[in-house]
Every structure is written in structure tokens, then in C-alpha cells.
Amino acid sequence: MPRSLKTKTKFIFFTGGVVSSLGKGIAASSLGRLLKARGLSVTIMKLDPYINVDPGTMNPYQHGEVYVTDDGAETDLDLGHYERFLDISMGKLNNATTGQIYEKVIARERRGDYLGGTVQVIPHITDAIKEGICTLAKSDGDWDVVIVEIGGTVGDIESQPFLEAIRQMGLELGQRNVAYVHLTLVPYIPTSGEMKTKPTQHSVKELREIGIQPDVLICRTEHNLDKKLKHKIGMFCSVPDNAVIEAIDAESIYEVPLNLEREGLSKILIKQLGLKCSKPDLDDWKQTLEQWQNLTNEVEIAICGKYTGLHDSYKSIIESFVHSGIVNDTRVKLRWVNSEKVTENKADKLLEGVSGVLIPGGFGDRGFEGKIAAVQYVRENNIPFFGICLGLHCAVVEFGRNIIGLKNANSFEFAPRTKYPVIVLLDEQKKITKKGGTMRLGAMPCHIQPGSKAYKIYGQELINERHRHRYEFNDMYKKQFEKAGMRFGGLSPDHKLVEMAEIPDHPWFVSCQFHPELKSRFTKPHPLFRDFVKAALAYKSK
Ligand code: GLN
């Protein structure tokens, strides 16, 4: 390993086998939380084998939510889990894709960095992968531990360079500095009443063919793994019995760290890596989980959006409701309402009985009119309303049309010829033609206006929230909207951009241009979600 990449950091590489969707992201996040609870500084990196430079240009149905970091990277949704579990903010360095790695290497080749040489997967691509991992390790001083999750399943063609790179790191840094954790499945076959270890054996065999011997196996299972089974898995896979860790199906993802701790996961890794640390302090985590297990109230909130068929598209919103429900002693039941089905006549049927409606972010005009109908319904019926990004655009368009009387007012995004473009393209966006990574992205300061509902909720004048959009409220209409009863509770520091819009004459009608769901954590719910759930509860009890 080149000297420039030397670091004191210990690395834990997380791979997955048998099938996808076993919850590698949750397992990696849980391990991160456990190590952090022992006083170590921990961060996590996701390596994605696909060729897109980032998921920013992918359809949510392909990829799920695009998670945006403070520094404006559009990343994999697993970064959301990392942040929620570890309660730290991540950035560009925490996610890399095959596309990004190749882009870097090809740019170097064009510059002439490899003059005379043939550029190859090994060593050039693998070196660039290692460089990315070590750059993260050295950011913010040296992290004690960097966990690296490799996307996909062992055996995929696409992930081979990543596996080769982490194999090399093990060789170069040694067993005291590098550990491999492999997540597999131990399926239960109901017809024979047996749990099967063969898929795990095969998956580990595949990993060993690449040259990686796992130190720890985490086995996803529906039923407890007894000693005998653990021994069998351990023996076939050359892993000590106590390093065969059971990951039993849990009711909540937030139980997973505690389950894995009980199985001794962090202890084994600490010992192998010689990490000096304290006993785990998981009190606040346990307490929050206990609260979740004993919630006494329930409210139903509708999410009215376009991608309701794939809940992963709204991952952070779903989790934000879990967090904010806990502080309100309330289980938030979500009703998924496909905005394409909503019309002025059907809104009451589709939204009947809910105690709040949230309109999330989105792109494209499909379902937009349905969202407008939903806003009109909740505004007129005093049902709590929360609009996020495109949700703010909907709130503004509906208000323009139905309160001010701007006939057919619309967003320039969907109707560039509209007579009343109440939502327009951001100035800085006007010359942009490239699609990837060019939106207004990342955390930006916002001034909360004293006296507003937003101020009551945040309790402070300066906030910092994450953005991902190209369109914004049209400043030209500000006075007219204010006169008609809309209040702009949050503005950019130069007061040019509307960041929050509310209707004071409504029990709870709040919308924001940013994405608060990206900053909610298990033990620290976001104030806007917290207050929205509180309002929904109040509405229900009426
Ligand atoms: N499509 C809208 C825009 O680009 C809203 C984006 C979003 O909801 N994230 O401004």
C-alpha cells in the first residue's frame, strides 16, 4: 500500500451472500452503532457496483430514495441508515460507485498520468477503490474504525473489482487491522421442518475462491440458531463457533444492534482488531426502543405521492415517522395514496379518516393535479398538512388557484406556458443542461421568521437543512400571497428564496423547500415531523 494511504484506522469489510435484500445496510449500521457505543469514532462507506456515477439520475422505482448529504452528494439510501443509526453526518466520501471510480481513472489517463502504461482493472481500478476507502479513513483525523459495505451479492460480476480491492487491503494491512464480515441467509424449509446451512456454505466458498476468508458470519434467520447448527456452519466455513452470529428477524430495525450485541458481534471484532474501548453504553438506544414497544396512541397519516408502489422511495420519511411517533407516544400508521388516483371528487374518499397528509418530494407532472386536489381537501377541512419540496410547490399552486384566483396557476416545471408561474426555475439553474449532480443540492442555511409557526416549531432563527431541487417560489408573487394569508416562515439568508410556506389561519399547514426527513435520527426526531405528528394527534382527538 502506498505510504500516502497509510492510516491508523481499522477496517471492517461487509459483504453479502445468497440473496440480496438481507439487510446488509442495517447490519453494518448496527455494528457501527455498537462500536460507537463503546466510545470509538466510526464511519461507514458504501461501495455500489453499478456504473451510474451516482443514483441521482435513477428512477426511484429502480433505486429507491436518493439520499442527499450535507455536502450535496446524491447517494445510496443506505447512507440514511448509517446516519440514523450512528447519529453523524456523512458526505461525498462515504459512497462510491463503479461509475465514479472509472470516471476518476479515465480522467487521469486522459491527463497523461499513466503515459506509457496500459490502464487495467488491477491495479488501476483497484488502487482507485483503495484510495477512496483510505481517503475517508483519514478525513476528520483518523477514524478509529471504517466499516465498508460492498453492495450486491458475492458472485456478481460487477462487484469483483471491489472484492479484489478489499482482499488486497487485508493482505497489506493484516488481520489486526482488517476484518471481514459476511452476511448470509439460513433458510427454514417448512416442509422438512429444517434450517439449511448449504446456501451459507456455498456463499462462503465463493468468497474464499476470491481469496477472502470471513472472520465473522452474520446469519439472517427466522428461527434461533442452536449451538449445533452454529458449529456446523463454523466448521464448514472455517469460522470459530462464537463468530457465527445469529441475526434473527426483528420487529423493528432498531432492535438489530441490541440483538447483535447479545450475540457478541462487537466483542469478537474488538478482540481481533485490538481496539481499546469501553463497555457499550446503549442506554438511550434501549430506552427509545422500549418506548417504541409500548406506544399507547395511534394516528393514521396519508402519504400522497407518485411512487407509493415502492416504499423504499420514501425510506427516510417512513423512518422519520417512527422517530417522531416515539416522542409523541404514538404509532404512526401510514396510508399510501397514489396521487394519480386523487381527483377533487375522490379526495374525500381516499383521505377519509386520516389525521394528517404529507406530500413528499417528486419530479414530473404525473400525479401533480392529484396532489393539488389533496391539498385543497386538507386545507378546506383543517386537516394537518405537511409539504416537502414538491409538496411546497403543490401548496403554493393550490393557494394561488383557489384562494387568490390565479386561474390555472402552475409550476413552470410542468406548464412552462402558464399565465401564472408561481413556481419558477432557480436563477442558478437557467444555464444548466447536464442532468447529473446539478440540482441545488446539500445543506443550506435558512432564516426562520420570528412569530411564524416555523419559529414555534424550531425555536431558533437559523437552521440548516438539505435541499434537492431546481424550482422555487416565484418572488414576484410574494406580496400577493402574503396579503391573501400565506406566510413565508423560512427564507434564505439573502431573503431571495422561500424555504418555508405556511398558512397561519389553519391548525397545521406547513411546507418546506428542503428535505427535513434527511436529518431525523432514531434518538433525535426532526422538529417538523415531531410537531406534525403532535398536530395529527390533536386533530384525531377532536
Ligand atoms: N421537481 C421539483 C424541483 O426540482 C421538486 C424536487 C423535489 O421534490 N425534490 O424543484
PDB file of C-alpha atoms in Angstrom, residues 299-432:
ATOM      1  CA  VAL A 299     -52.724   8.032  14.220  1.00  0.00           C
ATOM      2  CA  GLU A 300     -53.092   7.453  10.535  1.00  0.00           C
ATOM      3  CA  ILE A 301     -51.259   9.768   8.177  1.00  0.00           C
ATOM      4  CA  ALA A 302     -51.535   9.668   4.400  1.00  0.00           C
ATOM      5  CA  ILE A 303     -48.530   9.942   2.139  1.00  0.00           C
ATOM      6  CA  CYS A 304     -49.789  11.185  -1.172  1.00  0.00           C
ATOM      7  CA  GLY A 305     -47.150  10.639  -3.829  1.00  0.00           C
ATOM      8  CA  LYS A 306     -46.292   9.028  -7.113  1.00  0.00           C
ATOM      9  CA  TYR A 307     -44.004   6.221  -6.026  1.00  0.00           C
ATOM     10  CA  THR A 308     -46.285   4.663  -3.416  1.00  0.00           C
ATOM     11  CA  GLY A 309     -45.737   1.249  -5.024  1.00  0.00           C
ATOM     12  CA  LEU A 310     -42.170   1.123  -3.718  1.00  0.00           C
ATOM     13  CA  HIS A 311     -41.916   2.267  -0.134  1.00  0.00           C
ATOM     14  CA  ASP A 312     -38.119   2.402  -0.366  1.00  0.00           C
ATOM     15  CA  SER A 313     -38.627   5.566  -2.408  1.00  0.00           C
ATOM     16  CA  TYR A 314     -39.728   7.269   0.802  1.00  0.00           C
ATOM     17  CA  LYS A 315     -37.413   5.467   3.242  1.00  0.00           C
ATOM     18  CA  SER A 316     -36.324   8.496   5.247  1.00  0.00           C
ATOM     19  CA  ILE A 317     -39.882   9.792   5.567  1.00  0.00           C
ATOM     20  CA  ILE A 318     -41.065   6.427   6.877  1.00  0.00           C
ATOM     21  CA  GLU A 319     -38.268   6.353   9.444  1.00  0.00           C
ATOM     22  CA  SER A 320     -38.881   9.980  10.436  1.00  0.00           C
ATOM     23  CA  PHE A 321     -42.430   8.989  11.363  1.00  0.00           C
ATOM     24  CA  VAL A 322     -41.114   6.165  13.543  1.00  0.00           C
ATOM     25  CA  HIS A 323     -38.798   8.596  15.366  1.00  0.00           C
ATOM     26  CA  SER A 324     -41.362  11.356  15.743  1.00  0.00           C
ATOM     27  CA  GLY A 325     -44.050   8.876  16.756  1.00  0.00           C
ATOM     28  CA  ILE A 326     -41.957   7.712  19.703  1.00  0.00           C
ATOM     29  CA  VAL A 327     -41.630  11.169  21.279  1.00  0.00           C
ATOM     30  CA  ASN A 328     -45.376  11.585  20.852  1.00  0.00           C
ATOM     31  CA  ASP A 329     -46.085   8.147  22.351  1.00  0.00           C
ATOM     32  CA  THR A 330     -47.814   7.326  19.081  1.00  0.00           C
ATOM     33  CA  ARG A 331     -47.644   4.650  16.449  1.00  0.00           C
ATOM     34  CA  VAL A 332     -47.936   6.360  13.098  1.00  0.00           C
ATOM     35  CA  LYS A 333     -49.818   4.235  10.615  1.00  0.00           C
ATOM     36  CA  LEU A 334     -49.148   5.265   7.043  1.00  0.00           C
ATOM     37  CA  ARG A 335     -51.786   5.209   4.332  1.00  0.00           C
ATOM     38  CA  TRP A 336     -50.257   5.152   0.863  1.00  0.00           C
ATOM     39  CA  VAL A 337     -52.306   7.224  -1.518  1.00  0.00           C
ATOM     40  CA  ASN A 338     -51.317   7.165  -5.179  1.00  0.00           C
ATOM     41  CA  SER A 339     -51.606  10.795  -6.268  1.00  0.00           C
ATOM     42  CA  GLU A 340     -52.581   9.754  -9.789  1.00  0.00           C
ATOM     43  CA  LYS A 341     -55.832   8.408  -8.361  1.00  0.00           C
ATOM     44  CA  VAL A 342     -56.781  11.559  -6.460  1.00  0.00           C
ATOM     45  CA  THR A 343     -59.242  13.997  -8.001  1.00  0.00           C
ATOM     46  CA  GLU A 344     -61.325  16.783  -6.492  1.00  0.00           C
ATOM     47  CA  ASN A 345     -64.270  14.386  -6.252  1.00  0.00           C
ATOM     48  CA  LYS A 346     -62.340  11.461  -4.895  1.00  0.00           C
ATOM     49  CA  ALA A 347     -60.083  13.228  -2.372  1.00  0.00           C
ATOM     50  CA  ASP A 348     -62.579  12.844   0.454  1.00  0.00           C
ATOM     51  CA  LYS A 349     -62.911   9.094  -0.109  1.00  0.00           C
ATOM     52  CA  LEU A 350     -59.199   8.435  -0.432  1.00  0.00           C
ATOM     53  CA  LEU A 351     -58.267  10.620   2.510  1.00  0.00           C
ATOM     54  CA  GLU A 352     -61.253   9.882   4.713  1.00  0.00           C
ATOM     55  CA  GLY A 353     -60.323   9.275   8.327  1.00  0.00           C
ATOM     56  CA  VAL A 354     -56.665  10.270   8.172  1.00  0.00           C
ATOM     57  CA  SER A 355     -55.359  12.711  10.756  1.00  0.00           C
ATOM     58  CA  GLY A 356     -52.737  14.281   8.515  1.00  0.00           C
ATOM     59  CA  VAL A 357     -51.495  14.330   4.943  1.00  0.00           C
ATOM     60  CA  LEU A 358     -47.918  14.562   3.758  1.00  0.00           C
ATOM     61  CA  ILE A 359     -46.931  15.349   0.183  1.00  0.00           C
ATOM     62  CA  PRO A 360     -43.318  14.307  -0.388  1.00  0.00           C
ATOM     63  CA  GLY A 361     -40.767  15.422  -2.954  1.00  0.00           C
ATOM     64  CA  GLY A 362     -41.072  14.341  -6.556  1.00  0.00           C
ATOM     65  CA  PHE A 363     -40.381  15.055 -10.192  1.00  0.00           C
ATOM     66  CA  GLY A 364     -42.509  15.108 -13.319  1.00  0.00           C
ATOM     67  CA  ASP A 365     -46.125  16.100 -13.781  1.00  0.00           C
ATOM     68  CA  ARG A 366     -47.692  12.663 -13.362  1.00  0.00           C
ATOM     69  CA  GLY A 367     -49.959  12.823 -10.324  1.00  0.00           C
ATOM     70  CA  PHE A 368     -49.389  16.548  -9.778  1.00  0.00           C
ATOM     71  CA  GLU A 369     -53.053  17.514 -10.183  1.00  0.00           C
ATOM     72  CA  GLY A 370     -53.986  14.782  -7.709  1.00  0.00           C
ATOM     73  CA  LYS A 371     -51.682  16.326  -5.158  1.00  0.00           C
ATOM     74  CA  ILE A 372     -53.284  19.727  -5.725  1.00  0.00           C
ATOM     75  CA  ALA A 373     -56.696  18.169  -5.084  1.00  0.00           C
ATOM     76  CA  ALA A 374     -55.342  16.609  -1.879  1.00  0.00           C
ATOM     77  CA  VAL A 375     -54.002  19.969  -0.679  1.00  0.00           C
ATOM     78  CA  GLN A 376     -57.330  21.638  -1.361  1.00  0.00           C
ATOM     79  CA  TYR A 377     -59.125  18.941   0.617  1.00  0.00           C
ATOM     80  CA  VAL A 378     -56.896  19.187   3.689  1.00  0.00           C
ATOM     81  CA  ARG A 379     -56.795  22.988   3.603  1.00  0.00           C
ATOM     82  CA  GLU A 380     -60.557  23.264   3.469  1.00  0.00           C
ATOM     83  CA  ASN A 381     -61.093  20.601   6.111  1.00  0.00           C
ATOM     84  CA  ASN A 382     -58.460  21.812   8.570  1.00  0.00           C
ATOM     85  CA  ILE A 383     -56.557  18.526   8.394  1.00  0.00           C
ATOM     86  CA  PRO A 384     -52.851  18.877   9.281  1.00  0.00           C
ATOM     87  CA  PHE A 385     -50.761  19.204   6.121  1.00  0.00           C
ATOM     88  CA  PHE A 386     -47.038  18.796   5.639  1.00  0.00           C
ATOM     89  CA  GLY A 387     -45.494  19.541   2.235  1.00  0.00           C
ATOM     90  CA  ILE A 388     -41.925  18.647   1.390  1.00  0.00           C
ATOM     91  CA  CYS A 389     -40.158  20.171  -1.633  1.00  0.00           C
ATOM     92  CA  LEU A 390     -42.627  19.378  -4.444  1.00  0.00           C
ATOM     93  CA  GLY A 391     -45.144  19.366  -1.586  1.00  0.00           C
ATOM     94  CA  LEU A 392     -44.421  23.088  -1.081  1.00  0.00           C
ATOM     95  CA  HIS A 393     -44.901  23.677  -4.795  1.00  0.00           C
ATOM     96  CA  CYS A 394     -48.306  21.962  -4.564  1.00  0.00           C
ATOM     97  CA  ALA A 395     -49.283  24.081  -1.572  1.00  0.00           C
ATOM     98  CA  VAL A 396     -48.352  27.264  -3.414  1.00  0.00           C
ATOM     99  CA  VAL A 397     -50.089  26.331  -6.665  1.00  0.00           C
ATOM    100  CA  GLU A 398     -53.277  25.334  -4.853  1.00  0.00           C
ATOM    101  CA  PHE A 399     -53.285  28.557  -2.843  1.00  0.00           C
ATOM    102  CA  GLY A 400     -52.667  30.600  -5.979  1.00  0.00           C
ATOM    103  CA  ARG A 401     -55.520  28.951  -7.847  1.00  0.00           C
ATOM    104  CA  ASN A 402     -58.153  28.635  -5.154  1.00  0.00           C
ATOM    105  CA  ILE A 403     -57.509  31.470  -2.714  1.00  0.00           C
ATOM    106  CA  ILE A 404     -56.041  34.206  -4.892  1.00  0.00           C
ATOM    107  CA  GLY A 405     -57.914  33.180  -8.015  1.00  0.00           C
ATOM    108  CA  LEU A 406     -54.959  32.893 -10.378  1.00  0.00           C
ATOM    109  CA  LYS A 407     -56.724  30.661 -12.852  1.00  0.00           C
ATOM    110  CA  ASN A 408     -54.648  27.626 -13.863  1.00  0.00           C
ATOM    111  CA  ALA A 409     -51.641  28.860 -11.879  1.00  0.00           C
ATOM    112  CA  ASN A 410     -48.931  26.245 -12.135  1.00  0.00           C
ATOM    113  CA  SER A 411     -45.289  25.359 -11.702  1.00  0.00           C
ATOM    114  CA  PHE A 412     -43.031  26.256 -14.595  1.00  0.00           C
ATOM    115  CA  GLU A 413     -41.705  22.693 -14.290  1.00  0.00           C
ATOM    116  CA  PHE A 414     -44.981  21.261 -15.577  1.00  0.00           C
ATOM    117  CA  ALA A 415     -46.556  24.113 -17.538  1.00  0.00           C
ATOM    118  CA  PRO A 416     -43.908  26.447 -18.944  1.00  0.00           C
ATOM    119  CA  ARG A 417     -46.583  28.440 -20.777  1.00  0.00           C
ATOM    120  CA  THR A 418     -48.808  29.065 -17.769  1.00  0.00           C
ATOM    121  CA  LYS A 419     -50.007  32.633 -17.299  1.00  0.00           C
ATOM    122  CA  TYR A 420     -49.259  32.432 -13.582  1.00  0.00           C
ATOM    123  CA  PRO A 421     -45.935  30.644 -12.983  1.00  0.00           C
ATOM    124  CA  VAL A 422     -45.995  30.733  -9.184  1.00  0.00           C
ATOM    125  CA  ILE A 423     -43.095  28.259  -9.115  1.00  0.00           C
ATOM    126  CA  VAL A 424     -40.132  29.009 -11.382  1.00  0.00           C
ATOM    127  CA  LEU A 425     -36.687  27.715 -12.228  1.00  0.00           C
ATOM    128  CA  LEU A 426     -33.940  28.858  -9.838  1.00  0.00           C
ATOM    129  CA  ASP A 427     -31.752  31.532 -11.447  1.00  0.00           C
ATOM    130  CA  GLU A 428     -28.624  29.439 -10.986  1.00  0.00           C
ATOM    131  CA  GLN A 429     -30.316  26.579 -12.887  1.00  0.00           C
ATOM    132  CA  LYS A 430     -31.109  28.530 -16.046  1.00  0.00           C
ATOM    133  CA  LYS A 431     -27.882  27.741 -17.874  1.00  0.00           C
ATOM    134  CA  ILE A 432     -27.577  24.148 -16.714  1.00  0.00           C
TER     135      ILE A 432
END
